[in-house]
Each structure stands twice: as structure tokens, then as C-alpha cells.
């Protein structure tokens, strides 16, 4: 499996804004980065939670824990059990769907209606 860690480095709080993730410990021992463009109009509640997580430095040291080739790569479970427990029940309501799960788009993972917390996935293909 892929084992790497993401660190949030830059947040520019404008609408829309970008977040840069530096990634270490890739499967070939290299590092790299990627930038997420966040458009609050697409999912205002999801964006507010994402910004809250960024502001809390939640993603520092968080691992990508699941990659399904041709589908998604998922992250958002904190390595500290106490931190994970703190966020587990902080569920947010669903936003109306305005975009689809296109390649490169990020979305919160859910376990049902109004169940988003901290786990997210990046689409590797149009899903």
C-alpha cells in the first residue's frame, strides 16, 4: 500500500482559495506536494469544516490510509486516538450537490445522510 503523510503549508483565505499539501514518505521514499483549490460556493458547510480542520492543523501528520486504483485515495483519520475521538461525533449536514466527483476533485466521505466528519477522498477518475 501507499504510505505517505500530508502536511498543510499554505492557506490563502479568499473565495475561492488554495491549500498546499506537502507529502512525505511516498512509496518510493520521495516527497512532493499538491494544491487543492477550494470553492466555498460548491459546498459551504463542507468548506467551513475543511477550513476548521485546516485552522486546527488537523492534517499535520495525517496519512493517506486507503487508495483504490482508478477510484479514490482517502485521508482524514488523525493518528492521535484522542484527536480522532474528539472529531468523530462532530458531524455536519450534507450540502446540496452542485458538482460531481470528477478526477482530481475532493469530497467528504460519508456513512449516510448528514454524517460528514473529517475523512475525505480525492477522486482518481471521474466517479
PDB file of C-alpha atoms in Angstrom:
ATOM      1  CA  UNK A   1       0.000   0.000   0.000  1.00  0.00           C
ATOM      2  CA  UNK A   2       0.894   3.628  -0.287  1.00  0.00           C
ATOM      3  CA  UNK A   3       2.169   5.181   2.884  1.00  0.00           C
ATOM      4  CA  UNK A   4       2.648   8.899   2.989  1.00  0.00           C
ATOM      5  CA  UNK A   5       1.954  11.793   5.282  1.00  0.00           C
ATOM      6  CA  UNK A   6       0.409  15.136   4.389  1.00  0.00           C
ATOM      7  CA  UNK A   7       1.279  18.470   5.927  1.00  0.00           C
ATOM      8  CA  UNK A   8      -0.726  21.615   5.315  1.00  0.00           C
ATOM      9  CA  UNK A   9       1.542  24.502   4.496  1.00  0.00           C
ATOM     10  CA  UNK A  10      -0.314  27.431   2.935  1.00  0.00           C
ATOM     11  CA  UNK A  11      -3.873  28.663   3.199  1.00  0.00           C
ATOM     12  CA  UNK A  12      -4.981  31.790   1.377  1.00  0.00           C
ATOM     13  CA  UNK A  13      -8.398  32.672   2.875  1.00  0.00           C
ATOM     14  CA  UNK A  14     -10.138  34.196  -0.119  1.00  0.00           C
ATOM     15  CA  UNK A  15     -13.062  32.858  -2.073  1.00  0.00           C
ATOM     16  CA  UNK A  16     -12.104  30.551  -3.767  1.00  0.00           C
ATOM     17  CA  UNK A  17      -8.782  29.745  -2.125  1.00  0.00           C
ATOM     18  CA  UNK A  18      -5.972  27.216  -2.356  1.00  0.00           C
ATOM     19  CA  UNK A  19      -4.402  24.873   0.170  1.00  0.00           C
ATOM     20  CA  UNK A  20      -0.987  23.349  -0.447  1.00  0.00           C
ATOM     21  CA  UNK A  21      -0.183  19.923   0.972  1.00  0.00           C
ATOM     22  CA  UNK A  22       3.426  18.771   1.256  1.00  0.00           C
ATOM     23  CA  UNK A  23       3.590  14.989   1.117  1.00  0.00           C
ATOM     24  CA  UNK A  24       6.394  12.848   2.544  1.00  0.00           C
ATOM     25  CA  UNK A  25       7.153   9.127   2.666  1.00  0.00           C
ATOM     26  CA  UNK A  26       5.756   8.207  -0.718  1.00  0.00           C
ATOM     27  CA  UNK A  27       6.113   4.551  -1.680  1.00  0.00           C
ATOM     28  CA  UNK A  28       9.413   5.335  -3.426  1.00  0.00           C
ATOM     29  CA  UNK A  29      10.658   7.322  -0.376  1.00  0.00           C
ATOM     30  CA  UNK A  30      10.328  10.635  -2.222  1.00  0.00           C
ATOM     31  CA  UNK A  31       8.284  13.697  -1.314  1.00  0.00           C
ATOM     32  CA  UNK A  32       6.123  16.099  -3.262  1.00  0.00           C
ATOM     33  CA  UNK A  33       3.172  18.424  -2.988  1.00  0.00           C
ATOM     34  CA  UNK A  34      -0.237  19.150  -4.412  1.00  0.00           C
ATOM     35  CA  UNK A  35      -2.571  22.125  -4.234  1.00  0.00           C
ATOM     36  CA  UNK A  36      -6.310  21.925  -3.590  1.00  0.00           C
ATOM     37  CA  UNK A  37      -8.485  24.699  -4.949  1.00  0.00           C
ATOM     38  CA  UNK A  38     -11.447  25.217  -2.645  1.00  0.00           C
ATOM     39  CA  UNK A  39     -14.630  26.845  -3.913  1.00  0.00           C
ATOM     40  CA  UNK A  40     -16.914  27.638  -0.930  1.00  0.00           C
ATOM     41  CA  UNK A  41     -19.948  28.108  -3.208  1.00  0.00           C
ATOM     42  CA  UNK A  42     -19.900  24.427  -4.203  1.00  0.00           C
ATOM     43  CA  UNK A  43     -20.329  23.115  -0.646  1.00  0.00           C
ATOM     44  CA  UNK A  44     -20.442  25.849   2.012  1.00  0.00           C
ATOM     45  CA  UNK A  45     -20.840  23.524   5.001  1.00  0.00           C
ATOM     46  CA  UNK A  46     -18.105  21.201   3.740  1.00  0.00           C
ATOM     47  CA  UNK A  47     -15.807  24.147   3.041  1.00  0.00           C
ATOM     48  CA  UNK A  48     -16.415  25.531   6.540  1.00  0.00           C
ATOM     49  CA  UNK A  49     -15.473  22.158   8.062  1.00  0.00           C
ATOM     50  CA  UNK A  50     -12.403  21.870   5.819  1.00  0.00           C
ATOM     51  CA  UNK A  51     -11.277  25.363   6.854  1.00  0.00           C
ATOM     52  CA  UNK A  52     -11.920  24.496  10.509  1.00  0.00           C
ATOM     53  CA  UNK A  53      -9.695  21.429  10.143  1.00  0.00           C
ATOM     54  CA  UNK A  54      -7.008  23.491   8.396  1.00  0.00           C
ATOM     55  CA  UNK A  55      -7.153  26.180  11.100  1.00  0.00           C
ATOM     56  CA  UNK A  56      -6.774  23.485  13.777  1.00  0.00           C
ATOM     57  CA  UNK A  57      -3.732  21.984  11.959  1.00  0.00           C
ATOM     58  CA  UNK A  58      -5.696  18.729  11.915  1.00  0.00           C
ATOM     59  CA  UNK A  59      -3.975  17.357   8.809  1.00  0.00           C
ATOM     60  CA  UNK A  60      -0.394  17.738  10.061  1.00  0.00           C
ATOM     61  CA  UNK A  61       0.959  14.193  10.168  1.00  0.00           C
ATOM     62  CA  UNK A  62      -2.267  12.622   8.840  1.00  0.00           C
ATOM     63  CA  UNK A  63      -1.757   9.686   6.480  1.00  0.00           C
ATOM     64  CA  UNK A  64      -3.481   8.718   3.289  1.00  0.00           C
ATOM     65  CA  UNK A  65      -4.856   5.403   4.525  1.00  0.00           C
ATOM     66  CA  UNK A  66      -6.620   3.937   1.507  1.00  0.00           C
ATOM     67  CA  UNK A  67      -6.067   4.081  -2.214  1.00  0.00           C
ATOM     68  CA  UNK A  68      -8.231   2.180  -4.671  1.00  0.00           C
ATOM     69  CA  UNK A  69      -6.568   2.259  -8.087  1.00  0.00           C
ATOM     70  CA  UNK A  70      -8.722   4.054 -10.637  1.00  0.00           C
ATOM     71  CA  UNK A  71     -11.167   5.232  -7.952  1.00  0.00           C
ATOM     72  CA  UNK A  72     -10.084   7.286  -4.901  1.00  0.00           C
ATOM     73  CA  UNK A  73      -7.408   7.924  -2.319  1.00  0.00           C
ATOM     74  CA  UNK A  74      -8.695   8.639   1.174  1.00  0.00           C
ATOM     75  CA  UNK A  75      -7.384  10.522   4.206  1.00  0.00           C
ATOM     76  CA  UNK A  76      -8.648  12.273   7.315  1.00  0.00           C
ATOM     77  CA  UNK A  77      -8.274   9.865  10.233  1.00  0.00           C
ATOM     78  CA  UNK A  78      -5.977  11.511  12.751  1.00  0.00           C
ATOM     79  CA  UNK A  79      -3.112   9.427  14.131  1.00  0.00           C
ATOM     80  CA  UNK A  80      -3.775  10.543  17.696  1.00  0.00           C
ATOM     81  CA  UNK A  81      -6.696   8.479  19.080  1.00  0.00           C
ATOM     82  CA  UNK A  82      -7.816  11.309  21.372  1.00  0.00           C
ATOM     83  CA  UNK A  83      -7.974  13.766  18.465  1.00  0.00           C
ATOM     84  CA  UNK A  84      -9.885  11.242  16.340  1.00  0.00           C
ATOM     85  CA  UNK A  85     -12.330  10.641  19.192  1.00  0.00           C
ATOM     86  CA  UNK A  86     -12.862  14.395  19.627  1.00  0.00           C
ATOM     87  CA  UNK A  87     -13.906  14.812  15.966  1.00  0.00           C
ATOM     88  CA  UNK A  88     -15.800  11.536  15.488  1.00  0.00           C
ATOM     89  CA  UNK A  89     -19.190  12.914  16.548  1.00  0.00           C
ATOM     90  CA  UNK A  90     -18.750  16.416  15.089  1.00  0.00           C
ATOM     91  CA  UNK A  91     -20.926  15.574  12.108  1.00  0.00           C
ATOM     92  CA  UNK A  92     -22.036  18.176   9.617  1.00  0.00           C
ATOM     93  CA  UNK A  93     -25.129  18.284   7.461  1.00  0.00           C
ATOM     94  CA  UNK A  94     -24.980  17.471   3.778  1.00  0.00           C
ATOM     95  CA  UNK A  95     -24.636  20.273   1.263  1.00  0.00           C
ATOM     96  CA  UNK A  96     -26.839  20.216  -1.841  1.00  0.00           C
ATOM     97  CA  UNK A  97     -24.902  18.529  -4.649  1.00  0.00           C
ATOM     98  CA  UNK A  98     -23.608  21.137  -7.097  1.00  0.00           C
ATOM     99  CA  UNK A  99     -20.633  19.294  -8.619  1.00  0.00           C
ATOM    100  CA  UNK A 100     -19.845  15.675  -9.453  1.00  0.00           C
ATOM    101  CA  UNK A 101     -16.948  13.510  -8.347  1.00  0.00           C
ATOM    102  CA  UNK A 102     -14.633  14.399 -11.223  1.00  0.00           C
ATOM    103  CA  UNK A 103     -10.989  13.373 -11.441  1.00  0.00           C
ATOM    104  CA  UNK A 104      -8.951  15.486  -9.032  1.00  0.00           C
ATOM    105  CA  UNK A 105     -11.979  16.708  -7.061  1.00  0.00           C
ATOM    106  CA  UNK A 106     -12.098  16.208  -3.305  1.00  0.00           C
ATOM    107  CA  UNK A 107     -15.148  15.242  -1.301  1.00  0.00           C
ATOM    108  CA  UNK A 108     -16.015  14.255   2.244  1.00  0.00           C
ATOM    109  CA  UNK A 109     -16.577  10.574   2.846  1.00  0.00           C
ATOM    110  CA  UNK A 110     -19.924   9.706   4.406  1.00  0.00           C
ATOM    111  CA  UNK A 111     -21.518   6.792   6.192  1.00  0.00           C
ATOM    112  CA  UNK A 112     -25.014   8.038   5.389  1.00  0.00           C
ATOM    113  CA  UNK A 113     -27.093  11.191   5.468  1.00  0.00           C
ATOM    114  CA  UNK A 114     -25.557  14.144   7.358  1.00  0.00           C
ATOM    115  CA  UNK A 115     -22.569  12.088   8.543  1.00  0.00           C
ATOM    116  CA  UNK A 116     -19.524  14.009   7.284  1.00  0.00           C
ATOM    117  CA  UNK A 117     -16.730  14.481   9.832  1.00  0.00           C
ATOM    118  CA  UNK A 118     -13.033  14.547   8.875  1.00  0.00           C
ATOM    119  CA  UNK A 119     -12.498  11.828   6.286  1.00  0.00           C
ATOM    120  CA  UNK A 120     -12.134  12.921   2.674  1.00  0.00           C
ATOM    121  CA  UNK A 121     -11.209  11.380  -0.618  1.00  0.00           C
ATOM    122  CA  UNK A 122      -9.616  12.597  -3.801  1.00  0.00           C
ATOM    123  CA  UNK A 123     -11.145  11.187  -6.977  1.00  0.00           C
ATOM    124  CA  UNK A 124      -8.571   9.494  -9.186  1.00  0.00           C
ATOM    125  CA  UNK A 125     -11.053   9.199 -12.084  1.00  0.00           C
ATOM    126  CA  UNK A 126     -14.500  10.593 -12.938  1.00  0.00           C
ATOM    127  CA  UNK A 127     -16.663   8.666 -10.486  1.00  0.00           C
TER     128      UNK A 127
END
